[in-house]
Every structure is written in C-alpha cells, then in structure tokens.
Coordinates of C-alpha atoms in Angstrom, one line a residue:
X1 CA 87.8 57.0 128.2
X2 CA 86.8 56.6 124.5
X3 CA 83.1 57.2 125.5
X4 CA 84.2 60.3 127.4
X5 CA 85.9 61.6 124.2
X6 CA 82.8 60.8 122.1
X7 CA 80.7 63.0 124.5
X8 CA 83.2 65.9 124.3
X9 CA 80.7 68.0 122.2
X10 CA 78.3 68.3 125.1
X11 CA 78.8 71.9 126.0
X12 CA 77.7 73.9 129.0
X13 CA 75.9 76.6 126.9
X14 CA 73.0 76.2 129.3
X15 CA 75.1 77.8 132.0
X16 CA 75.4 81.1 130.1
X17 CA 72.0 81.1 128.3
X18 CA 70.1 83.2 131.0
X19 CA 72.6 86.0 130.6
X20 CA 72.7 85.7 126.8
X21 CA 68.8 85.8 126.7
X22 CA 68.9 89.1 128.6
X23 CA 71.3 90.6 126.1
X24 CA 69.3 89.4 123.1
X25 CA 66.1 90.7 124.6
X26 CA 67.6 94.1 125.4
X27 CA 69.1 94.6 121.9
X28 CA 65.8 93.5 120.3
X29 CA 63.9 96.0 122.5
X30 CA 66.4 99.0 122.6
X31 CA 68.5 98.6 119.5
X32 CA 71.7 100.6 119.2
X33 CA 71.5 101.9 122.7
X34 CA 71.7 98.4 124.2
X35 CA 74.5 97.3 121.9
X36 CA 76.5 100.4 123.0
X37 CA 75.8 99.7 126.6
X38 CA 77.0 96.1 126.4
X39 CA 80.1 97.2 124.4
X40 CA 80.9 99.5 127.3
X41 CA 80.2 96.9 129.9
X42 CA 81.9 93.9 128.4
X43 CA 84.5 95.4 126.0
X44 CA 85.5 98.4 128.2
X45 CA 85.4 100.9 125.3
X46 CA 83.1 103.3 123.5
X47 CA 82.7 102.8 119.8
X48 CA 82.5 105.9 117.7
X49 CA 80.1 104.3 115.3
X50 CA 78.6 100.8 115.4
X51 CA 78.5 100.2 111.6
X52 CA 81.5 101.2 109.6
X53 CA 81.0 101.3 105.9
X54 CA 84.3 103.0 105.4
X55 CA 86.5 100.8 107.6
X56 CA 89.9 101.7 106.0
X57 CA 90.5 98.2 104.6
X58 CA 92.7 99.2 101.7
X59 CA 94.8 101.5 103.9
X60 CA 95.1 98.8 106.5
X61 CA 96.4 96.3 103.8
X62 CA 99.0 98.9 102.6
X63 CA 100.2 99.5 106.2
X64 CA 100.9 95.8 106.9
X65 CA 104.3 94.2 106.8
X66 CA 104.6 93.3 103.0
X67 CA 105.1 89.6 103.8
X68 CA 101.9 89.5 105.8
X69 CA 100.0 91.5 103.2
X70 CA 101.2 89.1 100.5
X71 CA 100.3 86.0 102.6
X72 CA 96.8 87.3 103.2
X73 CA 96.4 88.2 99.5
X74 CA 97.6 84.7 98.4
X75 CA 95.3 83.0 101.0
X76 CA 92.3 84.9 99.8
X77 CA 93.1 84.0 96.2
X78 CA 93.4 80.3 97.0
X79 CA 90.2 80.2 99.1
X80 CA 88.4 82.0 96.2
X81 CA 89.8 79.5 93.6
X82 CA 88.8 76.4 95.6
X83 CA 85.3 77.7 96.2
X84 CA 84.8 78.7 92.6
X85 CA 85.2 75.0 91.8
X86 CA 82.7 74.2 94.5
X87 CA 80.2 76.7 93.2
X88 CA 80.2 74.9 89.9
X89 CA 78.7 71.9 91.8
X90 CA 76.0 74.0 93.4
X91 CA 74.1 75.1 90.3
X92 CA 70.4 75.4 89.4
X93 CA 69.0 72.7 87.2
X94 CA 65.7 71.7 85.4
X95 CA 64.6 68.7 83.5
X96 CA 61.3 67.5 81.9
X97 CA 59.8 64.0 82.2
X98 CA 56.4 62.9 81.0
X99 CA 54.9 66.4 80.9
X100 CA 56.3 67.3 84.3
X101 CA 59.0 69.9 84.5
X102 CA 61.0 69.8 87.7
X103 CA 64.1 71.6 89.0
X104 CA 65.9 73.4 91.7
X105 CA 66.6 77.1 91.6
X106 CA 69.7 78.1 93.6
X107 CA 70.0 81.7 94.7
X108 CA 72.5 83.5 97.0
X109 CA 71.4 84.8 100.3
X110 CA 70.9 88.5 100.4
X111 CA 72.8 89.5 103.5
X112 CA 75.2 87.6 105.8
X113 CA 76.9 88.4 109.1
X114 CA 80.4 87.0 109.7
X115 CA 81.5 86.8 113.3
X116 CA 85.3 87.3 113.8
X117 CA 86.5 86.9 117.4
X118 CA 88.5 89.5 119.3
X119 CA 90.3 89.1 122.6
X120 CA 92.9 86.2 122.5
X121 CA 91.8 85.2 119.0
X122 CA 92.1 88.0 116.5
X123 CA 92.2 85.9 113.3
X124 CA 92.1 87.6 109.9
X125 CA 92.2 84.1 108.4
X126 CA 88.7 83.4 109.8
X127 CA 87.4 86.5 108.0
X128 CA 88.8 85.1 104.7
X129 CA 87.5 81.6 105.4
X130 CA 84.0 82.9 105.8
X131 CA 83.6 86.1 103.8
X132 CA 85.5 85.1 100.6
X133 CA 83.2 82.1 100.3
X134 CA 80.1 84.2 100.8
X135 CA 81.3 86.5 98.1
X136 CA 81.9 83.6 95.7
X137 CA 78.4 82.3 96.4
X138 CA 77.0 85.7 95.3
X139 CA 75.9 87.1 98.6
X140 CA 74.8 90.7 98.0
X141 CA 76.0 92.2 101.4
X142 CA 78.5 91.0 103.9
X143 CA 78.8 92.5 107.4
X144 CA 81.7 91.4 109.7
X145 CA 81.1 91.7 113.4
X146 CA 84.3 92.1 115.3
X147 CA 85.3 94.1 118.4
X148 CA 87.8 96.9 117.8
X149 CA 89.0 95.5 114.5
X150 CA 92.8 95.2 114.1
X151 CA 94.6 96.3 111.0
X152 CA 95.0 92.7 110.0
X153 CA 91.2 92.0 110.3
X154 CA 90.4 95.2 108.3
X155 CA 92.8 94.2 105.6
X156 CA 91.2 90.7 105.4
X157 CA 87.8 92.3 105.2
X158 CA 89.0 94.4 102.2
X159 CA 90.5 91.4 100.5
X160 CA 87.2 89.4 101.0
X161 CA 85.0 92.3 99.7
X162 CA 83.3 92.9 103.0
X163 CA 80.7 95.7 102.8
X164 CA 80.8 96.9 106.5
X165 CA 82.2 96.2 109.9
X166 CA 80.0 96.0 113.0
X167 CA 82.2 97.4 115.8
X168 CA 81.0 95.0 118.5
X169 CA 81.6 91.5 119.7
X170 CA 79.9 88.9 121.9
X171 CA 76.2 88.2 122.2
X172 CA 75.4 91.8 121.6
X173 CA 76.9 91.6 118.1
X174 CA 74.9 88.4 117.4
X175 CA 71.7 90.1 118.6
X176 CA 72.3 93.1 116.4
X177 CA 72.8 91.0 113.3
X178 CA 69.8 88.7 114.1
X179 CA 67.3 91.4 115.1
X180 CA 68.6 94.5 113.4
X181 CA 68.9 97.9 115.0
X182 CA 68.6 101.5 113.9
X183 CA 71.9 101.3 112.1
X184 CA 72.6 97.6 111.7
X185 CA 70.5 95.8 109.1
X186 CA 69.1 92.3 109.9
X187 CA 71.0 89.5 108.2
X188 CA 69.8 86.2 106.7
X189 CA 72.5 84.1 108.2
X190 CA 75.3 84.3 110.8
X191 CA 78.6 82.3 110.4
X192 CA 81.9 82.2 112.1
X193 CA 83.4 81.0 115.4
X194 CA 83.2 82.7 118.8
X195 CA 83.4 82.1 122.5
X196 CA 80.7 80.3 124.6
X197 CA 78.5 83.5 124.8
X198 CA 78.6 83.8 121.0
X199 CA 77.8 80.1 120.6
X200 CA 74.9 80.4 123.0
X201 CA 73.6 83.5 121.2
X202 CA 73.8 81.8 117.8
X203 CA 71.9 78.8 119.1
X204 CA 69.2 81.1 120.6
X205 CA 68.6 83.2 117.4
X206 CA 68.5 80.2 115.1
X207 CA 65.1 80.1 113.5
X208 CA 65.0 83.9 113.3
X209 CA 68.1 83.7 111.2
X210 CA 70.1 80.8 109.9
X211 CA 73.5 79.9 111.4
X212 CA 76.4 77.7 110.3
X213 CA 77.0 75.6 113.4
X214 CA 77.7 75.8 117.1
X215 CA 81.5 75.7 117.2
X216 CA 83.2 74.0 120.2
X217 CA 86.9 73.9 121.1
X218 CA 89.4 73.1 118.3
X219 CA 90.6 69.5 118.0
X220 CA 93.0 67.4 116.1
X221 CA 93.2 63.6 115.8
X222 CA 96.6 62.4 114.5
X223 CA 96.4 58.8 113.2
X224 CA 99.9 57.3 113.1
X225 CA 101.7 54.1 112.5
X226 CA 105.3 53.1 113.1
X227 CA 106.5 54.9 110.0
X228 CA 105.6 58.3 111.5
X229 CA 107.9 61.0 112.8
X230 CA 107.2 61.6 116.5
X231 CA 108.5 65.2 116.5
X232 CA 106.3 66.1 113.5
X233 CA 103.3 64.6 115.3
X234 CA 104.1 66.6 118.4
X235 CA 104.2 69.8 116.3
X236 CA 100.8 69.0 114.7
X237 CA 99.2 68.3 118.1
X238 CA 100.5 71.6 119.6
X239 CA 99.3 73.5 116.5
X240 CA 95.8 72.9 117.9
X241 CA 96.6 72.9 121.6
X242 CA 97.9 76.5 121.4
X243 CA 94.4 77.7 120.3
X244 CA 92.6 77.2 123.6
X245 CA 93.0 75.6 127.0
X246 CA 89.9 73.5 126.1
X247 CA 91.3 72.2 122.7
X248 CA 91.7 68.5 122.1
X249 CA 95.1 67.2 120.9
X250 CA 94.6 63.5 120.3
X251 CA 96.9 60.7 119.0
X252 CA 95.6 57.4 117.7
X253 CA 98.2 54.8 116.9
X254 CA 98.9 51.1 116.7
X255 CA 102.4 51.6 118.1
X256 CA 102.9 52.2 121.8
X257 CA 106.6 53.0 121.3
X258 CA 105.6 55.9 119.0
X259 CA 103.2 57.2 121.6
X260 CA 106.0 57.3 124.2
X261 CA 108.2 59.2 121.7
X262 CA 105.5 61.7 120.9
X263 CA 105.0 62.3 124.6
X264 CA 108.8 63.1 125.0
X265 CA 108.7 65.3 121.9
X266 CA 105.7 67.2 123.3
X267 CA 107.7 68.1 126.4
X268 CA 110.6 69.4 124.4
X269 CA 108.4 71.5 122.1
X270 CA 106.2 72.8 124.9
X271 CA 109.2 74.3 126.7
X272 CA 110.0 76.6 123.7
X273 CA 106.5 77.5 122.7
X274 CA 105.4 81.2 123.0
X275 CA 101.9 80.2 124.0
X276 CA 103.1 77.5 126.3
X277 CA 100.6 78.1 129.1
X278 CA 97.6 77.6 126.8
X279 CA 99.0 74.6 125.0
X280 CA 100.2 72.9 128.2
X281 CA 96.8 73.3 129.8
X282 CA 95.2 71.8 126.7
X283 CA 97.5 68.8 126.7
X284 CA 97.1 68.2 130.4
X285 CA 93.3 68.4 130.3
X286 CA 92.4 66.9 127.0
X287 CA 95.5 65.4 125.5
X288 CA 95.2 61.6 124.9
X289 CA 97.3 58.9 123.3
X290 CA 95.0 56.0 122.2
X291 CA 96.8 52.7 121.3
X292 CA 94.6 50.5 119.0
X293 CA 95.3 46.8 118.6
X294 CA 95.3 46.9 114.8
X295 CA 94.5 49.0 111.7
X296 CA 90.8 48.0 111.7
X297 CA 90.4 49.2 115.2
X298 CA 92.3 52.4 114.3
X299 CA 89.7 53.2 111.6
X300 CA 86.7 52.3 113.7
X301 CA 87.9 54.6 116.6
X302 CA 88.6 57.4 114.2
X303 CA 85.1 57.2 112.8
X304 CA 83.6 57.1 116.3
X305 CA 85.4 60.2 117.3
X306 CA 84.5 62.2 114.1
X307 CA 87.2 64.8 114.8
X308 CA 87.4 68.3 113.3
X309 CA 90.9 67.8 111.9
X310 CA 92.3 64.3 111.2
X311 CA 95.9 64.0 110.2
X312 CA 97.1 60.8 108.6
X313 CA 100.8 60.0 109.4
X314 CA 100.6 56.5 108.0
X315 CA 101.9 54.4 105.1
X316 CA 99.2 54.2 102.4
X317 CA 97.7 57.5 103.6
X318 CA 95.3 57.8 100.6
X319 CA 93.9 54.3 101.3
X320 CA 93.4 55.1 105.0
X321 CA 91.7 58.4 104.0
X322 CA 89.2 56.6 101.9
X323 CA 88.1 54.6 105.0
X324 CA 87.8 57.5 107.4
X325 CA 84.3 58.6 106.7
X326 CA 83.8 61.0 109.7
X327 CA 86.1 63.9 109.7
X328 CA 85.8 67.7 109.2
X329 CA 89.0 67.7 107.1
X330 CA 91.6 65.1 106.3
X331 CA 95.2 66.0 106.1
X332 CA 96.7 63.2 104.0
X333 CA 100.4 62.2 104.5
X334 CA 103.2 63.4 106.7
X335 CA 104.0 66.4 104.5
X336 CA 100.5 67.9 105.0
X337 CA 100.4 70.0 108.1
X338 CA 97.0 71.0 109.6
X339 CA 98.3 74.6 109.5
X340 CA 98.2 74.5 105.7
X341 CA 94.4 74.0 106.0
X342 CA 94.1 76.8 108.5
X343 CA 95.6 79.3 106.2
X344 CA 96.3 78.7 102.5
X345 CA 95.2 75.4 101.1
X346 CA 91.7 76.7 100.0
X347 CA 89.0 74.7 101.8
X348 CA 87.4 76.6 104.7
X349 CA 88.9 76.0 108.1
X350 CA 85.4 76.5 109.6
X351 CA 84.7 72.8 110.4
X352 CA 82.4 70.7 112.5
X353 CA 83.7 70.1 116.1
X354 CA 82.8 67.9 119.0
X355 CA 81.9 64.8 116.9
X356 CA 79.6 66.8 114.6
X357 CA 81.6 65.6 111.6
X358 CA 79.3 62.5 111.8
X359 CA 76.7 64.7 110.1
X360 CA 78.2 68.1 109.5
X361 CA 80.4 69.6 106.8
X362 CA 83.0 72.3 106.3
X363 CA 81.6 75.8 105.6
X364 CA 81.2 76.1 101.9
X365 CA 79.4 77.8 99.0
X366 CA 76.3 75.7 99.8
X367 CA 76.0 77.4 103.1
X368 CA 75.4 80.8 101.5
X369 CA 72.6 79.8 99.1
X370 CA 69.0 78.9 99.3
X371 CA 67.2 76.4 97.1
X372 CA 63.7 76.6 95.7
X373 CA 62.0 73.5 94.2
X374 CA 60.4 74.1 90.8
X375 CA 57.3 72.0 89.9
X376 CA 55.2 72.3 86.8
X377 CA 52.6 69.8 85.5
X378 CA 50.9 69.9 82.1
X379 CA 47.2 69.0 82.0
X380 CA 47.9 65.6 80.6
X381 CA 50.6 64.9 83.3
X382 CA 48.2 65.8 86.1
X383 CA 45.4 63.6 84.7
X384 CA 47.9 60.7 84.7
X385 CA 49.1 61.4 88.2
X386 CA 45.7 62.3 89.8
X387 CA 44.7 58.8 91.0
X388 CA 47.9 58.3 93.0
X389 CA 47.7 61.8 94.5
X390 CA 44.1 61.5 95.5
X391 CA 44.6 58.0 96.9
X392 CA 47.4 59.2 99.1
X393 CA 45.6 62.4 100.2
X394 CA 42.5 60.4 101.3
X395 CA 44.6 57.8 103.1
X396 CA 45.9 60.7 105.2
X397 CA 42.4 62.1 105.8
X398 CA 43.1 65.2 103.7
X399 CA 40.1 65.5 101.4
X400 CA 40.8 69.1 100.4
X401 CA 44.1 68.0 99.0
X402 CA 42.4 65.4 96.8
X403 CA 39.8 67.9 95.7
X404 CA 42.5 70.4 94.7
X405 CA 43.5 67.8 92.1
X406 CA 40.0 66.6 91.0
X407 CA 38.8 70.2 90.5
X408 CA 41.4 70.5 87.8
X409 CA 41.2 67.1 86.2
X410 CA 37.4 67.3 86.0
X411 CA 37.6 70.5 84.0
X412 CA 40.3 69.0 81.8
X413 CA 38.1 66.0 81.0
X414 CA 35.1 68.3 80.2
X415 CA 37.2 70.4 78.0

C-alpha cells in the first residue's frame, strides 16, 4: 500500500494528449478563430473579446463584500511581503579572483501567463499566489487566463497588478499563451494549476515556453502522535479532501487509537460539510491511515511520500520538521492549519504534488527570473588557464576548442 501511495503521481495525461495536441495545433494554425471555437465548444459561451486589458478589477474589488475585499487585500500584502524577503536572496552577484571576473546576472522574465481555473474551482487566491510573486520578481507583463472571470478573480487580478485577462480556459488558453495569436501575445512562462487537459497542454508546450510544474490532485499528510487532537486532524484532512474527489487525505501516526478516533471524527464532520460528496469520495478512494511502529519509521515514511502539504501534530514539532526533508510545505504544530498556507501566511500555495517534493519547490520569485552567467578573463588569467583548457579539449577530441584558446595566448606571448 505504501508503494501504491508512492506512485500516486503517475497520471493518465497520455489518455487526453491526442485531444490536447489537436487543440494546440489548431490554435497555432488558426489563432483567435480556433480559441473562440473551442471556447464555444467546451465552455458553452461566446467571449466578447479574448484579451481584456480593461477587465474592471478596481470596480470588482469595490463591489465585493467588504470582509472579502479586506481579506483579499491582506492576503496580497502578506504574499508580497514574504516574497520581497525571498527576492533579496535571488540577486545578481559578481566577484574577481586571479584576473577572472565571474558572476550571475538575474533578470525578470518579460511576460508571464497565469492560469486560474474556472468550473468547480474559481480561486482568487490562486491568482494572488502566482501573480503577486511574478510582480515582486519584476515581470514586465502578466496575463491571467481564466474562463468567464468572476468578480472575485477580477478583484484579485487588480490587487496583484495583472495587466490583462485572457477570457478562455482549458488547453485552448494554454495554446494561446504558448504560441500567441492575433490578439494574445506569446508568453515566456505559464504557471498555475488546472485540470488534466490544462496539465497535459502545459507538458506539451514545455520547451516552447517554460512552465512551473505539472500539478496533480491536492494532498495532505498529517503526522500525529498521541498528543494530537483527533477532531482537529479530521478538520485538516477534510480541508484538502473537499478540493477534489481525487485528493489524498493521509494520516501517519504511531498511535492506532488516535487513528480510530480520527476516523470517527471524519464521519461526524463529513455529515455537516457543504461539499460532502466531493470530500467523501476523496476519503473513500484515497484516504489512508498509516500506523508506524516508531518515530524513526514515521519520518522515513513521510520522506518517502514527499507530500504536498505536511502537517505536524506532534510534540517537539520543530524538531520533527527539521527531519522531514521532502515536503512542499510544512505546517508546524497543532495551531497551524493548512488553510492558513492556502490563503494568508505568505508563501505560495502552488506546491509540488504526487511525490514531486523529492526534487521540486514551492512557486517563488526564482521561478520568474532567468540567470545569465558572466565570465571575463584578463590576458594574464587566460595564459595561466590555457594548459588545462587545451588538455581537456583535446582529451574530448575537440581541437577547435583548444585552438580558440591558443590563438589568443600566442598573440599575447608575442605582444
């Protein structure tokens, strides 16, 4: 069963790829006409304009319930503040050593597309968690692709400083961003979560543009000991289960009695949940309680699973956090709900899923910049380095490489 959970990231994108390839090719070939056709076919509507520069974001924010407007504004500010700290760690640098000047120049991407889902999942928070970070990184132009944008999404776009909304969703929106059309400019990178068609489209356009990741179903791993509150754990598990029938709510504990209490608490909470059908399907299909023999096994299993969200309901939570090396985000201590990270804490909630936390990272400022290496040799430094360069080049059978060095050093020695 543990092996089955480790392989949860293996998706069935291949199943939809033929249809997605057709959409990508049509948009590349026909531009706006194809995008409009697919919006009519899949979204059952006719957009007045595909690209909305004036999307009414300020008016949308003013029209929201004041409490919601204030919450979105505060969330945007906290996300901005966190990523301004992160940006300070993502700076250009140069240094000189022995006549060689080396460095890295960091520059923001020119244009980025942010995908914001429609349908079941109209999440203004996802706009903030992508677009605010892009703006902090210095991205010149941000386009949000979202089908029939709600007032909440438009307000979030305004708070994040989004330049335009692409009024389309699905693979057709990804195609327009990746290839460009008569009205939609081509972007350098596409970020943000979406359904299986969006994920497949992002995977297929990677290389023509950059992407953040291929997002799978949401997941939470609660690590708990006998000090934990079963009802609070159940609430945390359901906070992810209600996202999607395919979500993974997982409990990992050393206490079998706690696992039984959590199961009972889940039944009570499910009965009163507005999105009960979705959450119940998630719990039944992918909900697991894993009982480990000891704390060492607990940590080892957590690192094997490499979950998107890892919540630590344990004594000495900071100590345990230091040993969990594979996690998209760690929620440390029983008073830290995963929902805080989804909305207001500050770090992006766009996280690696399906075990990708073994090598992946949360979306951050570093995802919206490109780096250029800077290399400058003085004449004296090249003469000193020449023997090693030429030896390595000839060892690899690349004589022209060696001669590109010797043609310089020979002139230096004659001079």
